[in-house]
Every structure is written in structure tokens, then in C-alpha cells.
CSV table of C-alpha atoms and ligand atoms in Angstrom, one decimal:
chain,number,residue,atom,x,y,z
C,1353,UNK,CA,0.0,0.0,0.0
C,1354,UNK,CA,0.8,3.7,-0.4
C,1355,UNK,CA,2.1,5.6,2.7
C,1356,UNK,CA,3.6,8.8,3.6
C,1357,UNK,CA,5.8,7.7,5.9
C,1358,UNK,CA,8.0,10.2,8.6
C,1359,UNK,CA,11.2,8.9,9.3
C,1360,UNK,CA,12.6,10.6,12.1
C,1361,UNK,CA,11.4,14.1,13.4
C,1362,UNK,CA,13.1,17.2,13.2
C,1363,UNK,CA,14.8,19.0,15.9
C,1364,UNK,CA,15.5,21.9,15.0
C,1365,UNK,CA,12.5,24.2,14.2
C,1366,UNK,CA,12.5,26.3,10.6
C,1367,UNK,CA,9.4,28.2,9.3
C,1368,UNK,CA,10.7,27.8,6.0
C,1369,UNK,CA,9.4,25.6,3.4
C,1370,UNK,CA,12.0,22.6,3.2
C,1371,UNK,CA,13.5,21.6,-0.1
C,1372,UNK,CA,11.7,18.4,-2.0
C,1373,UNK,CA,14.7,16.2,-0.6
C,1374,UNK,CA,14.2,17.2,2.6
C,1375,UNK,CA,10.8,16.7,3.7
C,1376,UNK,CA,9.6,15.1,6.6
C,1377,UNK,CA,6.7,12.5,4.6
C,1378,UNK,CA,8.5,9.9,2.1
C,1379,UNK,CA,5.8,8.3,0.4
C,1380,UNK,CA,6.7,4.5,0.7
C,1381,UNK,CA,5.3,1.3,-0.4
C,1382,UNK,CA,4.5,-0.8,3.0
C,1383,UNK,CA,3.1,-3.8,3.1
C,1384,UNK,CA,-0.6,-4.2,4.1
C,1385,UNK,CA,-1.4,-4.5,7.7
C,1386,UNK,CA,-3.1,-7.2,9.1
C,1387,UNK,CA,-5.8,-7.1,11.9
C,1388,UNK,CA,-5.1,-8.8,14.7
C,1389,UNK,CA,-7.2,-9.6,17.6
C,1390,UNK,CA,-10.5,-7.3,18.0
C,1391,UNK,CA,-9.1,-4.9,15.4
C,1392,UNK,CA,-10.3,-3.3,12.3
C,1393,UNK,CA,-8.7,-3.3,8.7
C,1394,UNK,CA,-9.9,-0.4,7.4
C,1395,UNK,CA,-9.5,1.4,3.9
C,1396,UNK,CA,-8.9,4.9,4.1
C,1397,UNK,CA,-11.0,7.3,2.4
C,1398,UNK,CA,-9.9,10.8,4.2
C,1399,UNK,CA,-8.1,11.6,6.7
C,1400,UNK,CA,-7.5,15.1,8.3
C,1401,UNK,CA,-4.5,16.8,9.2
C,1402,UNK,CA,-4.2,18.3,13.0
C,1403,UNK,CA,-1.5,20.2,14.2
C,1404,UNK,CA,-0.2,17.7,16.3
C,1405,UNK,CA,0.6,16.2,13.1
C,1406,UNK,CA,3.3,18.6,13.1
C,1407,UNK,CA,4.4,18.9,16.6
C,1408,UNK,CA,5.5,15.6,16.0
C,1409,UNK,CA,6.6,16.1,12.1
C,1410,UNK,CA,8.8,19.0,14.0
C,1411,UNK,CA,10.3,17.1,17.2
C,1412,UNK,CA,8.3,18.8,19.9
C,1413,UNK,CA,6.8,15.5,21.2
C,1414,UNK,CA,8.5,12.9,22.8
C,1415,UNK,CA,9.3,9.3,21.6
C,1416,UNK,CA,6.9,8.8,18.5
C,1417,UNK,CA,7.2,5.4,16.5
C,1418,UNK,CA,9.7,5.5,14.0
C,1419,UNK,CA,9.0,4.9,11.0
C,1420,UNK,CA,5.8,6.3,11.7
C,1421,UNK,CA,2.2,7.0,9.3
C,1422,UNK,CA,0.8,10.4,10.9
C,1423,UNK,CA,-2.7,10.8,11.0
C,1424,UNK,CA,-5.3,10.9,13.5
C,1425,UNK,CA,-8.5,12.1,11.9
C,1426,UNK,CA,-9.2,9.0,9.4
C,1427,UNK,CA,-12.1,8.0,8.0
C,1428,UNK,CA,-12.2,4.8,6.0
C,1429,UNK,CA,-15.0,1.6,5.4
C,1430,UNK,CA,-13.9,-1.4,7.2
C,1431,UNK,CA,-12.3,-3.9,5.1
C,1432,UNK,CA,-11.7,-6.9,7.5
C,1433,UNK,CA,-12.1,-7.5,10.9
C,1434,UNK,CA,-9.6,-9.7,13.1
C,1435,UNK,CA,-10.4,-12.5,15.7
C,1436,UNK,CA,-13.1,-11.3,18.2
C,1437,UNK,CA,-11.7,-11.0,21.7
C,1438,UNK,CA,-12.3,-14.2,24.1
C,1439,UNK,CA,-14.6,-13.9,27.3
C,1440,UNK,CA,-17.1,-11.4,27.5
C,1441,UNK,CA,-16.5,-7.7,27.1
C,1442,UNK,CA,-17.0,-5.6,30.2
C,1443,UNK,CA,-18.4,-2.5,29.9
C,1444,UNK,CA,-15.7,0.1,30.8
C,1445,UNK,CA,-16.2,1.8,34.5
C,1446,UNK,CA,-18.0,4.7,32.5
C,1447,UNK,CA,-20.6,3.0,30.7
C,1448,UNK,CA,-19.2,3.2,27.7
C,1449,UNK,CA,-20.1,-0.5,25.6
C,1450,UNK,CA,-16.9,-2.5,24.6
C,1451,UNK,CA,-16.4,-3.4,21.2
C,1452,UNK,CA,-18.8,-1.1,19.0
C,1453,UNK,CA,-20.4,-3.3,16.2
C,1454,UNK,CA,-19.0,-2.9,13.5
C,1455,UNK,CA,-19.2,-5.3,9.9
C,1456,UNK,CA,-17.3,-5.1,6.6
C,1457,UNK,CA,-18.2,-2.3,4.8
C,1458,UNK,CA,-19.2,-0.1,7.7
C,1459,UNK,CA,-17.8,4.0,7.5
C,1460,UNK,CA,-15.5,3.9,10.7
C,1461,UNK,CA,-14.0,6.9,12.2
C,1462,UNK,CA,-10.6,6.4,13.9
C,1463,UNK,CA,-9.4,9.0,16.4
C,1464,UNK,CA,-6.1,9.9,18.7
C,1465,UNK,CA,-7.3,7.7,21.6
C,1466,UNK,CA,-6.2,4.4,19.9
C,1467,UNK,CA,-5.3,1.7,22.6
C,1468,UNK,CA,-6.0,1.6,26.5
C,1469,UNK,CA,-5.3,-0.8,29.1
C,1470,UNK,CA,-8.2,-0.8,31.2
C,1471,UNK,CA,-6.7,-1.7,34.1
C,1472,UNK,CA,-4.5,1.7,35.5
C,1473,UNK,CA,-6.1,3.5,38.3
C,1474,UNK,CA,-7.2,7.0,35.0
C,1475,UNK,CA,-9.1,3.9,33.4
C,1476,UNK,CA,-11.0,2.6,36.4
C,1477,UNK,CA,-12.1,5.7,37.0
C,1478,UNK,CA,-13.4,7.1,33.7
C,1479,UNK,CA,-10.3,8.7,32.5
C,1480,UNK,CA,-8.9,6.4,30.0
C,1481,UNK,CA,-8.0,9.7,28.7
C,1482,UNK,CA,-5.1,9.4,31.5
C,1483,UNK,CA,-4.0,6.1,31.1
C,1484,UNK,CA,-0.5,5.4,31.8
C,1485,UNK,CA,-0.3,3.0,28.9
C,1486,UNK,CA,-2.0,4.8,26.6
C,1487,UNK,CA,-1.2,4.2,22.6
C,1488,UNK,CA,-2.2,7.4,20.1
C,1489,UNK,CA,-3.0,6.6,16.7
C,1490,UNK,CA,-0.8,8.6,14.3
C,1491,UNK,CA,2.1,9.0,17.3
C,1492,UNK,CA,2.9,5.7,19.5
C,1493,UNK,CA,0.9,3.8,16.7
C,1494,UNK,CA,0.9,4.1,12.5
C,1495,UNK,CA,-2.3,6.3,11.7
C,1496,UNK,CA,-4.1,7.5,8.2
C,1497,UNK,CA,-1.7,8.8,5.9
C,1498,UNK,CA,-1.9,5.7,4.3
C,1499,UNK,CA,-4.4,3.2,2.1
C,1500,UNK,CA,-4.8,0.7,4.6
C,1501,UNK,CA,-4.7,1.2,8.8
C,1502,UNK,CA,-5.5,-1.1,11.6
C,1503,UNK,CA,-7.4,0.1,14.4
C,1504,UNK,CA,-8.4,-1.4,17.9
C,1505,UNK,CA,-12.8,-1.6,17.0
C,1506,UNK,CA,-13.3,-0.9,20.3
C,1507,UNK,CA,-11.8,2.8,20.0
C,1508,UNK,CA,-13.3,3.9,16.4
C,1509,UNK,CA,-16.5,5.5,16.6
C,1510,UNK,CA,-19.4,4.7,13.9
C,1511,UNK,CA,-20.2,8.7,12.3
C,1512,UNK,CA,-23.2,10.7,11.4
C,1513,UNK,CA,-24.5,10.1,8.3
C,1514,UNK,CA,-25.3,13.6,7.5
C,1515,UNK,CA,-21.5,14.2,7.0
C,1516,UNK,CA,-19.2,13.0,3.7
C,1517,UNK,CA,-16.0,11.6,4.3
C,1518,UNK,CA,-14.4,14.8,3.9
C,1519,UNK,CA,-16.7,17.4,6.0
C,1520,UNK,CA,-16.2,14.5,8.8
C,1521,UNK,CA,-13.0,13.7,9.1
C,1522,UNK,CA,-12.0,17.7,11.5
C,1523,UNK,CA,-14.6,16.4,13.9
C,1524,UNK,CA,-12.4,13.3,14.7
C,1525,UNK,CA,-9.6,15.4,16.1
C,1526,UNK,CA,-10.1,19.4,16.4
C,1527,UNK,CA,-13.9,18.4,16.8
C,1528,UNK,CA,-13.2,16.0,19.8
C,1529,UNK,CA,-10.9,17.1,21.5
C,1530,UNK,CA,-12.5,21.1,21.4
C,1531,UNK,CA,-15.3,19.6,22.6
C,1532,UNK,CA,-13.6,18.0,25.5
C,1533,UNK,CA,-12.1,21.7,26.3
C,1534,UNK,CA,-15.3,23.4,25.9
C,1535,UNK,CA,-17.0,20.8,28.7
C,1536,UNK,CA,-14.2,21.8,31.2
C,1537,UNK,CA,-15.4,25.3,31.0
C,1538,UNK,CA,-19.2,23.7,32.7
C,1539,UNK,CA,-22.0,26.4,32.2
C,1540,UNK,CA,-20.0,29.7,31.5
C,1541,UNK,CA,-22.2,32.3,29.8
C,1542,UNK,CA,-19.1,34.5,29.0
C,1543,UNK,CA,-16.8,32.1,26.8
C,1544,UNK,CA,-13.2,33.1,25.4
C,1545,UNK,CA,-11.2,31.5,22.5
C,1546,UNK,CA,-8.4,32.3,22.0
C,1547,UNK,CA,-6.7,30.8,18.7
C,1548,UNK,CA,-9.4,31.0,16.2
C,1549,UNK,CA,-8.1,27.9,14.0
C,1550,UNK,CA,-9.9,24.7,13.5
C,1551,UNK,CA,-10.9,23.8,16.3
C,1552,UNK,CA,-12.1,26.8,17.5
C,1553,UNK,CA,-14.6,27.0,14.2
C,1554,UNK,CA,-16.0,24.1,15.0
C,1555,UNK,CA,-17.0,24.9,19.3
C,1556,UNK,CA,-17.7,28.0,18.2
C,1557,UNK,CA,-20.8,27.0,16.2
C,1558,UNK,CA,-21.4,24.8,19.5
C,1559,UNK,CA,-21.1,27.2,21.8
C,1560,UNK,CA,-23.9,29.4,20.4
C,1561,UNK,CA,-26.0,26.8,19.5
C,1562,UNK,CA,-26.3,26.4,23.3
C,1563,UNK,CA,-26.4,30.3,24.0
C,1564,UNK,CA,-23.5,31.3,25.3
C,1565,UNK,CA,-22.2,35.1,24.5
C,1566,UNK,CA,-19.2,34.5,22.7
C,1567,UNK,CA,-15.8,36.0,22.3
C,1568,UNK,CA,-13.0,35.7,20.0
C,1569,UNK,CA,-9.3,36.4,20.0
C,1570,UNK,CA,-7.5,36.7,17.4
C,1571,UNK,CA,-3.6,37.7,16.6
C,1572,UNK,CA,-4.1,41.4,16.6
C,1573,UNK,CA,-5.3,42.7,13.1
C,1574,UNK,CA,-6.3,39.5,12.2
C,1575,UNK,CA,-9.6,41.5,10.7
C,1576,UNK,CA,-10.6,38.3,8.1
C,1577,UNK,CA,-10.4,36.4,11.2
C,1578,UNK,CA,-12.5,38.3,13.6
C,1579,UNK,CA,-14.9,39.0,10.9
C,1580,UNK,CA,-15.6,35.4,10.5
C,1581,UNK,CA,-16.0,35.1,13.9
C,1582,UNK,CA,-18.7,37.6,14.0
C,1583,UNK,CA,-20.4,35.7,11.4
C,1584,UNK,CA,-20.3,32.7,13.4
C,1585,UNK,CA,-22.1,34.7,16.2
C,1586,UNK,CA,-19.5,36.1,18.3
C,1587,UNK,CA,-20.6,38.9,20.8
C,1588,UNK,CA,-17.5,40.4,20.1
C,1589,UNK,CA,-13.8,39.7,17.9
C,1590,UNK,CA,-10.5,41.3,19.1
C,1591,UNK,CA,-6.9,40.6,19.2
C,1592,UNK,CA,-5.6,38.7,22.0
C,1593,UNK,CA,-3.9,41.3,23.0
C,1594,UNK,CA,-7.2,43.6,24.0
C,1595,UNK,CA,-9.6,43.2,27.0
C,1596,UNK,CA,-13.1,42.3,26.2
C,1597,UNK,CA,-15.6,44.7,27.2
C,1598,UNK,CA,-17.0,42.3,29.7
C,1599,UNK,CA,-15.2,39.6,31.9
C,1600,UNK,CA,-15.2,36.1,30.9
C,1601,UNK,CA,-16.3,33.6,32.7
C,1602,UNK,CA,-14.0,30.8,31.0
C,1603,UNK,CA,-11.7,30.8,28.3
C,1604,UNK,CA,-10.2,27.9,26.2
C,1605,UNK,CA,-6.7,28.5,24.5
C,1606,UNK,CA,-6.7,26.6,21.2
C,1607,UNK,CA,-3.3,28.6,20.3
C,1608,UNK,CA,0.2,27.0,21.3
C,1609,UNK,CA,1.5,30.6,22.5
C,1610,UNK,CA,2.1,30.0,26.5
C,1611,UNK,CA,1.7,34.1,26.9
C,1612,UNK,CA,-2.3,33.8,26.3
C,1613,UNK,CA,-2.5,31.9,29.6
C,1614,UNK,CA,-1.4,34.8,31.5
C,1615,UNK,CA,-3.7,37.2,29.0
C,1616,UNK,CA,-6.7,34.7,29.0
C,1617,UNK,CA,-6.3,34.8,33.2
C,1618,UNK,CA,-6.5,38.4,33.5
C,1619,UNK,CA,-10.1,38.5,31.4
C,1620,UNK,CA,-11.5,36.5,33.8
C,1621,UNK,CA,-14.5,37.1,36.4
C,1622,UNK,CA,-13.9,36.0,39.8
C,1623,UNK,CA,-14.2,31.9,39.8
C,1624,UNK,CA,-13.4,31.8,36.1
C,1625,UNK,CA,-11.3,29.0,34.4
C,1626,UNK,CA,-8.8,29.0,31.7
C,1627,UNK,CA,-8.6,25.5,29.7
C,1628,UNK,CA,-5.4,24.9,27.6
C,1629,UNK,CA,-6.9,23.0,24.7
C,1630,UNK,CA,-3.5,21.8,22.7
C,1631,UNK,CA,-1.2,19.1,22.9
C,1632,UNK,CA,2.1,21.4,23.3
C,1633,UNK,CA,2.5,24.7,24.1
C,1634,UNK,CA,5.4,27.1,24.6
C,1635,UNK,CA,6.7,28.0,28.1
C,1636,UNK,CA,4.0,30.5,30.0
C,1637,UNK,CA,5.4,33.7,31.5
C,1638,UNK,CA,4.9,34.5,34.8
C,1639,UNK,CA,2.5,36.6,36.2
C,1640,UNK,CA,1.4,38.1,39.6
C,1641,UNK,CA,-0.9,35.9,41.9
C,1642,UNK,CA,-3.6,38.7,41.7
C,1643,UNK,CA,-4.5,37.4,38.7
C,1644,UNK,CA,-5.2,33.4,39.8
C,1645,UNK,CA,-6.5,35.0,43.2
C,1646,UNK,CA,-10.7,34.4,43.8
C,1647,UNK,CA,-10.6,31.3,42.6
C,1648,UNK,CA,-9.5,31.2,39.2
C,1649,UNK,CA,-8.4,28.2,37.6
C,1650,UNK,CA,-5.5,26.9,35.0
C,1651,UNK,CA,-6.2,23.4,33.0
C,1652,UNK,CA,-5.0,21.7,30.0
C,1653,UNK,CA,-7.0,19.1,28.7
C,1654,UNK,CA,-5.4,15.8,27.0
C,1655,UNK,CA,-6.4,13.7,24.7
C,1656,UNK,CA,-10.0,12.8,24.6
C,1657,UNK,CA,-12.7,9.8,25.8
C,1658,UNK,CA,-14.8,7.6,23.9
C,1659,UNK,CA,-17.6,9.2,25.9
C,1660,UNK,CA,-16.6,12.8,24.8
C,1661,UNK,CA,-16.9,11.0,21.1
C,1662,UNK,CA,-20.4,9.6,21.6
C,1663,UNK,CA,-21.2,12.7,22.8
C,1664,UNK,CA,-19.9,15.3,20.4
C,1665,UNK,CA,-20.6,12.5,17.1
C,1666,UNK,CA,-24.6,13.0,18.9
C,1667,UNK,CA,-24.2,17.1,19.2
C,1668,UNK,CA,-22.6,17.8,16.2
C,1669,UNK,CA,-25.2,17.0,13.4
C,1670,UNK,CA,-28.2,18.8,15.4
C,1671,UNK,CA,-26.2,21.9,15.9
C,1672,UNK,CA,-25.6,21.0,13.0
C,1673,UNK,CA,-21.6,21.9,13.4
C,1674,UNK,CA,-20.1,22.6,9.4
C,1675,UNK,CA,-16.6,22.1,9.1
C,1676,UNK,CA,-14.7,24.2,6.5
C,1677,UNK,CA,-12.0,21.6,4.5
C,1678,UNK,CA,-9.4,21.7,1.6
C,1679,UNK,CA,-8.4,18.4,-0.1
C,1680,UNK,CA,-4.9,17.5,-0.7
C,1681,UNK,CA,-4.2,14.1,-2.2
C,1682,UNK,CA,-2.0,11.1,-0.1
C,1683,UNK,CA,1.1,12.2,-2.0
C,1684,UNK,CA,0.4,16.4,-1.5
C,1685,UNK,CA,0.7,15.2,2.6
C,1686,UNK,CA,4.3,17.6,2.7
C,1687,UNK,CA,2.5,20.4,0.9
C,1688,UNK,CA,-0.7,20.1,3.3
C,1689,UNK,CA,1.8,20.2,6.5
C,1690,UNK,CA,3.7,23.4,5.0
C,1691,UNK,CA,0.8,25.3,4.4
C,1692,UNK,CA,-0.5,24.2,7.8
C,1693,UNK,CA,3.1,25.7,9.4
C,1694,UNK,CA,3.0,28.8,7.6
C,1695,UNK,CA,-0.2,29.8,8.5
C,1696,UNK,CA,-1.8,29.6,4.4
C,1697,UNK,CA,-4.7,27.6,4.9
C,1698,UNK,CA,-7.8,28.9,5.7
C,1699,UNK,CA,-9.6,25.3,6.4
C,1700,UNK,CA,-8.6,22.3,7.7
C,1701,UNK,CA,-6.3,20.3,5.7
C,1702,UNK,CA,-7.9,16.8,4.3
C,1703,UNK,CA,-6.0,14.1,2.9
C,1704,UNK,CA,-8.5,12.3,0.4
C,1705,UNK,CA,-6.7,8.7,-0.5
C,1706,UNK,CA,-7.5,7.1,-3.8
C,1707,UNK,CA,-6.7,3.7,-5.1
F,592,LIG,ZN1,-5.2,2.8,31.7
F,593,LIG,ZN1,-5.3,16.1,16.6
């Protein structure tokens, strides 16, 4: 099969466009995985292109596989299933069912969360998002730039029908995993984002479909930007360097800039919470304790719950959330993570893999 495969991952950061010879994806010929135990071999249609993706394209997360296929935001129809588990399934601590039906031919959606072990003290308690032996698809395990992936059934999700294969595949990552962020900040009226990317597009049209007053930050004179905001129903667009006119009573951080912390803080009301919603971010300036005083609150939020995806894959087509996309074919993957970088796309980036 056809894969665009990463070899090893930079170190040393450039915002330049490489030369052909020396970027990251190689596309390779791999032989076809097989499906082992309770996993799916699915055929890749689409699969999206998150910026993790190049955090670890660039070096900035630790110990991915090498070689490794990128890619957590794949959707594909399933092609062959392995061996069923033995003994019965239990039903995770949370509810959620083990081992999703799924038969040949069915669309599958196959997220970050790839592998858990069910057993660690984060999984007995509902937060297989924690687990200690956690395995990420497109990272610790080979993901969707590809024809062919395997994935662990009980982690893929089964997707709304009202989506294609391209529209869906930003909900499996930026859609997830902003969801997750937007939960932490519980019933705030006032809600920030700051980092009006992907993600944010897509909790925007969430958050106002549940009535919150919205408010969007921006790198300052990012006008394009803050207009679309607007136009997504935004109370009110800014740079992130300005105040809004009223304080917030959360803000989620969708930007990998460690200053907005500090910036985000100081917007807050009294008992407001600031959620880091990426995977990396650069070191966060210090700031004086007034600013966390009355109860204010820092979190980050990793990775994501197959609760959070029954959830959002239930939300998302009522709302109905519209995701804004721009297909690149399997080989175009080192174009699509350039453009990415330098800030030129102004929609997710979709791989769409043909055979
Ligand atoms: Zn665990
Ligand atoms: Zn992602």
C-alpha cells in the first residue's frame, strides 16, 4: 500500500518551506497490515490533518514510532475485521459498551485515543483519557496517511451520516478534542477562544447553538479572522492582545503561544477557568498571583474519551456543526503540513486517498 511515511522528526524548528529532498513524509510502499485480535482493517478514504501532526513532524513531542504513518483524523469503510476477543466484554467503568459493532463495509472513524489498558487506576475511573499506557494513533501507533490502517474496533466511533468523508474527518480530532475543552469550562455564559483555527470553528458554532455570548481572540489585526467570527455569532472579535468589554467567565486557549494563559487569566470574572486546549505549548510567562487570586483556575485538557466522542458524534449534526475543508491528495501530505506551518490555509487540511 501507499504511505507517507516520517522517518525521524526534526529537531531543530524552521518556518521555512523545506526543499523536495528534505521533507519530513516519504511516500513509501509498506506492506498491508493485518488485523489482529479485536481490530479493524480499514481502507482509508480521508483523513484530516491536525497540528499535532506537526508537533510531531517538528520534534516537539516525545518518543513517536519510527517509521511512523501520521494521522489521527481517518475515516475509511472497514475492510476486514480480526479475531473477536475471548470472554465477554466488560463495559468500561464509565458506561461506555466495549467493542462497538461494527461489519465489513461499515464507514468507521478512527481517532487519537487508539489503545488503552483498562486496568490503570485513570481507566478505572473514567479517565482512560489518562492512562498510563495509553497508545495514540498517528504517534505511539501508525495512523491514516496511508491506504490501509488497523485500528483497535473498540476505539473507532461509527459517524453521522449527514457528513461525507471529507466534512467529517476535522470532527475526529479538532472536533473531539475542542469539545472535550469546551465541557471543562461547565455552564459559562461568557466564553473566550483564543486561537481561532480549526478547532475553534468548530466549538464555536457549538457554543452558540447552546447560548452562550461568545468572544473571540485573534492575533491582533487578524480582521478576516474576527470578521468570520462575528459571522459565526460572536458577541464580540479582538486581538488577543485587548480586554473584552466584559469579563469572561472561561476561556479555552486553542493557540500554542504560552503568553495567552497569563492574557486569558487576567479576562477573567472572579471563579473563572482558563482551559489549555492543545497538545504542546510554549513556556508560560509568569504573572502576579492577583491574577489566579478568587478562585480562578488553570487546565489543560489531553487527549479525549470515547464518551466525549459519543457525545460530540450525537451534538454535532443537530447543531448541525459545518466544518470548513481543503483536499490534498495522499502524496500532496508535505504540501498540506507546510501550508499548515505557515499559516496559508484557511480550512482544515484533508488528505483524500485514492486507489
Ligand atoms: Zn489505563
Ligand atoms: Zn489532533
Amino acid at each position: 500500500m501507499r504511505a507517507m511515511v516520517l522517518n525521524q522528526a526534526k529537531t531543530v524548528l524552521t518556518t521555512r518551506p523545506l526543499a523536495p529532498s528534505k521533507r519530513p513524509l516519504e511516500l513509501r510502499d509498506m506492506p498491508k497490515p493485518k488485523p489482529g485480535r479485536g481490530q479493524l482493517l480499514v481502507r482509508v478514504n480521508t483523513c484530516a490533518v491536525c497540528r499535532t501532526d506537526l508537533h510531531v513532524v517538528d520534534g516537539e513531542l516525545p518518543d513517536p514510532k519510527l517509521p511512523l504513518i501520521l494521522g489521527h483524523q481517518i475515516v475509511g469503510r472497514v475492510e476486514e475485521i480480526g479475531e473477536i476477543s475471548e470472554g465477554p466484554q466488560r463495559p468500561d467503568s464509565h458506561g461506555t459498551k466495549a467493542a462497538p459493532g461494527f461489519a465489513i463495509g461499515d464507514r468507521v472513524g478512527i481517532p487519537w485515543l487508539g489503545w488503552t489498558d483498562g486496568n490503570c487506576p485513570y481507566c478505572r475511573s473514567g479517565r482512560e483519557n489518562l492512562c498510563n499506557n495509553a497508545r495514540f494513533t498517528g504517534y505511539t501507533i501508525d495512523g491514516g496517511y496511508a491506504e490501509f490502517t488497523v485500528a483497535d474496533a473498540r476505539y473507532c466511533f461509527h459517524l453521522p451520516e449527514r457528513y461525507d468523508d471529507v466534512e467529517v474527518a476535522p470532527l475526529l480530532c479538532a472536533g473531539l478534542i475542542g469539545y472535550r475543552s469546551y465541557r471543562k469550562t461547565g455552564d459559562a455564559r461568557r466564553l473566550g477562544i483564543y486561537g481561532f483555527g480549526n478547532a475553534a470553528h468548530l466549538i464555536a458554532q457549538i457554543a452558540v447553538y447552546e447560548g452562550r455570548e461568545l468572544f473571540a481572540f485573534t492575533r491582533s489585526g487578524d480582521d478576516a479572522t474576527q470578521q468570520a467570527a462575528k459571522e459565526l455569532g460572536a458577541v464580540w472579535a479582538g486581538g488577543s492582545d485587548e480586554m473584552p468589554p466584559d469579563k469572561l467567565d472561561a476561556a479555552i486557549i486553542f493557540a500554542s503561544a504560552g503568553p495567552l494563559v497569563p492574557a486569558a487569566l487576567r479576562a477573567l470574572a472572579k471563579g473563572g477557568i482558563v482551559v489549555c486546549g492543545g497538545i504542546h505549548m510554549t513556556d508560560i510567562p509568569s504573572f502576579p498571583y492577583v491574577d489566579l487570586w478568587e478562585e480562578r483556575v488553570i487546565t489543560s485538557v489531553a487527549n479525549l474519551t470515547r464518551r466525549d466522542g459519543e457525545e460530540f458524534f450525537d451534538l454535532a449534526p443537530r447543531v448541525p456543526v459545518k466544518t470548513k475543508t481543503e483536499a490534498f491528495a495522499l502524496e500532496q501530505a508535505n504540501t498540506a503540513v507546510d501550508r499548515f506551518r505557515s499559516g496559508e490555509l484557511k480550512a482544515t487540511a484533508v488528505l483524500t486517498i485514492t486507489s
